[in-house]
Coordinates of C-alpha atoms and ligand atoms in Angstrom, one line a residue:
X1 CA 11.0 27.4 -69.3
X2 CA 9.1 30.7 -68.7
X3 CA 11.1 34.0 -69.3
X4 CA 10.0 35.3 -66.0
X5 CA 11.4 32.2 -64.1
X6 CA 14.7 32.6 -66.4
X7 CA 14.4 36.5 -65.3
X8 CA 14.0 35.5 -61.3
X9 CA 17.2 33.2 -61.9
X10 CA 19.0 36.0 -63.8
X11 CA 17.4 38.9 -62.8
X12 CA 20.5 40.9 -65.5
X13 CA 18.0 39.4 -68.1
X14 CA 15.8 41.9 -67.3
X15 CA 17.4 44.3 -69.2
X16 CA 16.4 44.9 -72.9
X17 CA 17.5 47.0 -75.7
X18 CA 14.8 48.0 -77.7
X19 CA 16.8 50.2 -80.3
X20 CA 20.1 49.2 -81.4
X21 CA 21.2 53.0 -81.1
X22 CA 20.2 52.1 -77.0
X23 CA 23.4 50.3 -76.6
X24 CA 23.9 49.7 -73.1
X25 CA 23.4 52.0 -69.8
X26 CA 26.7 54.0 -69.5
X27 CA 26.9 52.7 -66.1
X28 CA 25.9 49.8 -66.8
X29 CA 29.1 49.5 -69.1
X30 CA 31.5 50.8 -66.9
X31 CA 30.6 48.0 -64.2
X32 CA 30.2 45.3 -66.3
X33 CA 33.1 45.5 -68.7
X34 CA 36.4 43.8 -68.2
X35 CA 40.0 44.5 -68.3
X36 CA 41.7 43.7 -72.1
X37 CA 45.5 43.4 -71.3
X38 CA 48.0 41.4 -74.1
X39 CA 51.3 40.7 -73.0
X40 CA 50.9 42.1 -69.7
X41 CA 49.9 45.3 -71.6
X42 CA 46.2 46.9 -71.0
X43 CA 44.9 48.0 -74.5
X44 CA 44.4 51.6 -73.2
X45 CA 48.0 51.6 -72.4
X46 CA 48.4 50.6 -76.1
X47 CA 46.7 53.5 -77.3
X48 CA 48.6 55.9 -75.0
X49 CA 52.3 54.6 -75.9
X50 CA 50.6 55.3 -79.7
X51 CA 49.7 58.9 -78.8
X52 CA 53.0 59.6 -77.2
X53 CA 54.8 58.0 -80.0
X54 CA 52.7 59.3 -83.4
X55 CA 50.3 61.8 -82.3
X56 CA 51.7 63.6 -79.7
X57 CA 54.8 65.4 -82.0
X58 CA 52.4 66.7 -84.9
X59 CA 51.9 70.3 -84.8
X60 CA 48.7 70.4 -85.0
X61 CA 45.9 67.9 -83.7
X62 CA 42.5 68.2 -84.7
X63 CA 41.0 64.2 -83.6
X64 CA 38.0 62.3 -84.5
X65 CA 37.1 59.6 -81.6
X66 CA 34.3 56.6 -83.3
X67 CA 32.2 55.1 -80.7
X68 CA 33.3 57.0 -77.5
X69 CA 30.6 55.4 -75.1
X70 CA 31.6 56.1 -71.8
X71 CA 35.3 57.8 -72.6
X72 CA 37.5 55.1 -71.7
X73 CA 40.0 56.4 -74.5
X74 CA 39.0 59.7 -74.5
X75 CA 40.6 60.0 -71.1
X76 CA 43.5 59.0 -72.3
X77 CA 44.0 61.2 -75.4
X78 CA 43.1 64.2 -73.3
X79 CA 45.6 63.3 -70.7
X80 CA 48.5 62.6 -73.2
X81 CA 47.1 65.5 -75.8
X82 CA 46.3 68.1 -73.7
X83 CA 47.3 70.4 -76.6
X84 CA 44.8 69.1 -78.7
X85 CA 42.9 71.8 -81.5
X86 CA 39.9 69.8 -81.4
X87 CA 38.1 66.6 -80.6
X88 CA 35.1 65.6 -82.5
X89 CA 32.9 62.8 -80.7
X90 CA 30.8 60.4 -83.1
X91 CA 28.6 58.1 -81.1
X92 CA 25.1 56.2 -81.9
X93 CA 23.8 55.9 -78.5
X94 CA 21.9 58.8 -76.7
X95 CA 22.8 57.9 -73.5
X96 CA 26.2 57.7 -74.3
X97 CA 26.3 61.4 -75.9
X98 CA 24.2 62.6 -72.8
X99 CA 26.8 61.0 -70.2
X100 CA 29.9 61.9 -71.9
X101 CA 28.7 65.6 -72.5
X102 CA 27.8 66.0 -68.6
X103 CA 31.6 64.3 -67.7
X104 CA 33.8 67.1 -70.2
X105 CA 31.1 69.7 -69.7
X106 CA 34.2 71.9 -69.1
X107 CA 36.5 70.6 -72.1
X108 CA 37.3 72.9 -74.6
X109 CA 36.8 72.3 -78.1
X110 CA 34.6 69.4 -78.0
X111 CA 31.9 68.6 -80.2
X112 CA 29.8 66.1 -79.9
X113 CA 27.7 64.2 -83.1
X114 CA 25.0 62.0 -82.4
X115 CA 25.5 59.2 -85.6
X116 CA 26.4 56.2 -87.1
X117 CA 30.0 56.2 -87.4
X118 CA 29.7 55.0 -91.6
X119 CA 26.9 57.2 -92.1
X120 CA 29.1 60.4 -90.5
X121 CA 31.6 59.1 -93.0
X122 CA 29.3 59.8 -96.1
X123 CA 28.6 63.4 -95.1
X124 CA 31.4 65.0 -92.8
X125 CA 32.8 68.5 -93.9
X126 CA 35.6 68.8 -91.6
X127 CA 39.1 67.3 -91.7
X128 CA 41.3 65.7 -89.7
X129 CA 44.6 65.2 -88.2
X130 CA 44.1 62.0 -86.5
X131 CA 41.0 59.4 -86.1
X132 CA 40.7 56.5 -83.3
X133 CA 37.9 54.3 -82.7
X134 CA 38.7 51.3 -79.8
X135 CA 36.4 48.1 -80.0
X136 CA 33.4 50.0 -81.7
X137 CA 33.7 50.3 -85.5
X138 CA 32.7 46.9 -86.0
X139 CA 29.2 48.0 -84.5
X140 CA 28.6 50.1 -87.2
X141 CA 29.4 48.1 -90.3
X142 CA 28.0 45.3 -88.8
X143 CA 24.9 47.2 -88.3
X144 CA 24.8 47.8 -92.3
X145 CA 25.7 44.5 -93.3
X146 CA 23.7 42.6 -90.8
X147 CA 20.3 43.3 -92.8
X148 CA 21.1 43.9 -96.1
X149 CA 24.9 42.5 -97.6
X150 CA 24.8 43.9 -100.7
X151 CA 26.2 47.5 -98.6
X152 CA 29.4 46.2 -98.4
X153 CA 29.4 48.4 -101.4
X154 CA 28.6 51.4 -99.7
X155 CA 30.2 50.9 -96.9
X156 CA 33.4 50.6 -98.5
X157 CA 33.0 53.5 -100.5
X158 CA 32.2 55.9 -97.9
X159 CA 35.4 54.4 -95.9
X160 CA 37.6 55.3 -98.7
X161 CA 36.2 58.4 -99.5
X162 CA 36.2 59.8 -95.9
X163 CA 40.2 58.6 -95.8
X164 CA 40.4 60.3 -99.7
X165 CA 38.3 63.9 -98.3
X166 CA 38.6 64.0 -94.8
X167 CA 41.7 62.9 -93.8
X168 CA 44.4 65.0 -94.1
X169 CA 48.0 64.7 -95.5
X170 CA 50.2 62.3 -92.9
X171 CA 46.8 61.9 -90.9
X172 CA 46.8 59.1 -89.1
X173 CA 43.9 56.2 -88.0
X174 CA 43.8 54.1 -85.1
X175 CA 41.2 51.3 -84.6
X176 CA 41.3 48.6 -82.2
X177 CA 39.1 45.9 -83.6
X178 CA 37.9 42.8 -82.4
X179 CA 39.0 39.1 -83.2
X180 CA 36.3 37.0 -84.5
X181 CA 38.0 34.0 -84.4
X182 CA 39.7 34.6 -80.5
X183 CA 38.5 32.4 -77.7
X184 CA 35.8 34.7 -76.3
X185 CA 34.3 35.9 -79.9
X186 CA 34.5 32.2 -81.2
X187 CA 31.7 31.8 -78.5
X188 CA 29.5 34.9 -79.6
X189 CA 29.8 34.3 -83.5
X190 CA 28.2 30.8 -82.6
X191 CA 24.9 32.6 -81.2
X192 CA 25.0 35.4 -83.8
X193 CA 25.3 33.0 -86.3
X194 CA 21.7 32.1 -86.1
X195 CA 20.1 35.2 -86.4
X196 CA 22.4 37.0 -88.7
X197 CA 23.5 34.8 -92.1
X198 CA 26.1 37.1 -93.1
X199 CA 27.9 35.5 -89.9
X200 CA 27.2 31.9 -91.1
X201 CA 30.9 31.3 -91.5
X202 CA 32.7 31.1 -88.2
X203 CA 35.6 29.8 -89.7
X204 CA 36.6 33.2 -91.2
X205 CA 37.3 36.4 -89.7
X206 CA 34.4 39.1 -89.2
X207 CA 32.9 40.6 -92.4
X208 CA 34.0 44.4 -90.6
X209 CA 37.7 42.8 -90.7
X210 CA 37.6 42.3 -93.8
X211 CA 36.0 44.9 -94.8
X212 CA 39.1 47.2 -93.4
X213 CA 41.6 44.5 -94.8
X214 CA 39.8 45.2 -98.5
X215 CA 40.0 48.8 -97.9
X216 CA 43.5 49.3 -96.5
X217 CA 44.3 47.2 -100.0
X218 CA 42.4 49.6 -102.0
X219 CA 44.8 52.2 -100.4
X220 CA 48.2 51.1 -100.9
X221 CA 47.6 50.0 -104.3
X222 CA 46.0 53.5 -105.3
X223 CA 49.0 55.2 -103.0
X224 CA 46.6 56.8 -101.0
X225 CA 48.4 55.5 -97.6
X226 CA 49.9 52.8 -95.6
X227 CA 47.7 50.4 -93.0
X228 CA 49.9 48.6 -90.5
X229 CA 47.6 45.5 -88.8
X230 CA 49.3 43.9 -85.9
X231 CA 47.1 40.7 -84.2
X232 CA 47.4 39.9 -80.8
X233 CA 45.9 37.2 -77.9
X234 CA 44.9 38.8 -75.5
X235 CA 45.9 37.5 -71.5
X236 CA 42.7 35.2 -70.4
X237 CA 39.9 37.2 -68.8
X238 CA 38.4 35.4 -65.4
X239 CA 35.0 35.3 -64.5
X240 CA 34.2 34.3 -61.0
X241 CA 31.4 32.4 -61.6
X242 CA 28.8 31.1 -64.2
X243 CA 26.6 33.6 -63.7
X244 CA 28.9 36.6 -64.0
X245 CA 29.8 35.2 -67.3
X246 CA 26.6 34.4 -68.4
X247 CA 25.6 38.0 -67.9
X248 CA 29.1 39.6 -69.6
X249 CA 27.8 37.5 -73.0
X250 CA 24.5 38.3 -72.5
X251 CA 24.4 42.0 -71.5
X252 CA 27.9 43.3 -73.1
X253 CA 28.5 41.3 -75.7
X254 CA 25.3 40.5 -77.0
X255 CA 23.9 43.8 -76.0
X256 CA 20.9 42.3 -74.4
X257 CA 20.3 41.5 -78.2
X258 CA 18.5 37.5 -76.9
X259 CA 17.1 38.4 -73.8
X260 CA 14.0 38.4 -74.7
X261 CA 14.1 35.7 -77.4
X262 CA 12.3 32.8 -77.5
X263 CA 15.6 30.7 -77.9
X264 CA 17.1 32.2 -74.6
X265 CA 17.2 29.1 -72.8
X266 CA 18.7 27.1 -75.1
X267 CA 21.2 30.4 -75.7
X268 CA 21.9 30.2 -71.9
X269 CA 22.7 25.9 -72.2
X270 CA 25.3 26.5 -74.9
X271 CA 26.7 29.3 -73.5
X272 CA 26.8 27.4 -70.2
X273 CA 28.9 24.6 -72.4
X274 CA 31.1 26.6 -73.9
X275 CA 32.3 28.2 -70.6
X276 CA 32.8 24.6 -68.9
X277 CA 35.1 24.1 -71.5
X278 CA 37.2 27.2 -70.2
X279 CA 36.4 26.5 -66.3
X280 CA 39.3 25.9 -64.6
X281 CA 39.7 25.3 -60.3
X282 CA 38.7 29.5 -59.0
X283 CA 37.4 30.7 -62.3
X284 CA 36.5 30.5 -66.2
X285 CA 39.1 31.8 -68.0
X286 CA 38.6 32.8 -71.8
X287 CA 41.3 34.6 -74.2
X288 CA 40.1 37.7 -76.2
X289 CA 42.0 38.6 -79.5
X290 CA 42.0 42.0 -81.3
X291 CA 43.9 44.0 -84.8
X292 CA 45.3 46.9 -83.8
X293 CA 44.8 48.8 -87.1
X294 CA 47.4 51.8 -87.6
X295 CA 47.1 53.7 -90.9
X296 CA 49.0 57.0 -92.7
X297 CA 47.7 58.7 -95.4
X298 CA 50.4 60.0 -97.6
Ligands
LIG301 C1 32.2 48.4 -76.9 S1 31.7 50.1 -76.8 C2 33.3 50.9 -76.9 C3 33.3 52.2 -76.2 C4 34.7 52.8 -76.1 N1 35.3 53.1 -77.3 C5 35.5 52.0 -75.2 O1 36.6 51.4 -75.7 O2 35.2 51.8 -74.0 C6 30.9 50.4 -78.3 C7 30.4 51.8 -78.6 O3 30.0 51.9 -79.9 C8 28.8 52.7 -80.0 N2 28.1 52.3 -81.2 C9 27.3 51.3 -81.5 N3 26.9 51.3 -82.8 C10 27.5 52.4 -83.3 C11 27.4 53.0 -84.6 N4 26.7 52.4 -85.6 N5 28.1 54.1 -84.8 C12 28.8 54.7 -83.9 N6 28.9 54.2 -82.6 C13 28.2 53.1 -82.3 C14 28.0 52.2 -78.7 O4 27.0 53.2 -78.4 C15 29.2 52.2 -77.7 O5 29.4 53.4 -77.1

């Protein structure tokens, strides 16, 4: 079938990263993405009874936020650490630096760095008190790993030595990672799969999890600090409709990554399978999964 009659049936097809570091429209973003709650709890609310409980009390707070995007968390740190010393931003995506420097235009101490979060890693002078990244620092290893495996190596490396040089003394790290192997990702890693062989194993978690597993290893047998990894299922997500799910896989998930593929029909079939299996009498219902990470250097 001809993309432009796929485009006129799905006219969210249209849109097209042609950079990686594009991402997706802010806007875009904040329309299209869902609500993650586990056990009745919404992961933002996670993070906040985390800053009340382990960041809020430490004299002095000078943050690191990974993947930002649109601010989702960073509204919540600057609500519950008002008395924050500063709050450096890392972010790939233009866009994404642009909005989020327009919406805390009048923030103090905010600085915003327009990089890879692994490659920031390799070169970054200052230290901090506290680091948090929510469902974004797969993006970046992934990104390394995706074309080339063998930087597993470097990747790792810069990891540990941004926890060893750039972390302070009881700093703290916070990531909220994906599930590869929940409901919803189980359907992505099946599309990735063919493009990408580093994800040619479904049956294991991501390579980025393990990545972080290998690492937080590294660091409590060297002393250098203590990870804490708790996994939960997340409550099922509803989509109204087909098409609004096709377009959350497509668009958000996928980053628009096969919309212009030549195997986009066939994409769109098995997606189209996948969710049936999930439909249920007013909706499709599919369970996400995440590791909340929680680490402390010694
Ligand atoms: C799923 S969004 C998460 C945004 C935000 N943390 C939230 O929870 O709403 C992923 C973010 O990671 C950013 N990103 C993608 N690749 C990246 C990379 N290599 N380094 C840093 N940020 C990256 C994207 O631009 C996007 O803002």
């Amino acid at each position: 079938m001809q993309l432009s009659y796929l485009q006129q049936k799905y006219p969210w097809l249209k849109l097209h990263a042609d950079k990686i570091s594009e991402y997706i429209p802010p806007d875009y973003y904040n329309s299209i993405l869902k609500e993650y709650v586990f056990n009745s709890v919404t992961d933002l609310k996670l993070f906040s009874n985390y800053l009340d409980s382990k960041i809020r009390p430490l004299p002095i707070i000078r943050a690191l936020e990974l993947g930002f995007g649109s601010g989702r968390a960073t509204d919540i740190f600057l609500e519950h650490i008002p008395r924050y010393t500063s709050l450096d931003m890392v972010d790939l995506s233009p866009q994404m630096i642009d909005y989020s420097q327009k919406k805390y235009r009048n923030q103090r101490g905010i600085s915003f760095i327009r990089s890879d979060t692994i490659n920031y890693f390799s070169s970054a002078k200052n230290k901090y008190d506290f680091v948090y990244s929510l469902w974004s620092f797969s993006h970046s290893v992934h990104q390394h790993l995706i074309h080339d495996p063998s930087k597993s190596e470097y990747v790792k490396n810069n990891i540990l030595r941004f926890i060893k040089n750039n972390l302070e003394s009881n700093g703290k790290l916070y990531i909220i990672h994906f599930d590869s192997q929940s409901e919803e990702q189980t359907i992505l890693f099946k599309q990735w799969k063919k493009v990408f062989p580093i994800f040619s194993d479904i049956n294991i978690q991501s390579p980025s999890k393990l990545l972080i597993d290998e690492v937080s290893n590294i660091c409590l047998r060297e002393g250098i600090g203590k990870m804490s990894t708790t996994h939960l299922v997340g409550d099922p997500i509803r989509y109204e409709s087909m098409n609004e799910a096709l377009e959350t896989f497509m668009n958000f998930h996928m980053e628009t990554y096969f919309n212009k593929s030549n195997d986009v029909e066939e994409i769109i079939d098995e997606l189209k399978q996948d969710f049936n299996t999930y439909q249920k009498e007013n909706g499709i219902y599919i369970k996400p999964g995440c590791f909340i990470y929680e680490f402390e250097k010694r």
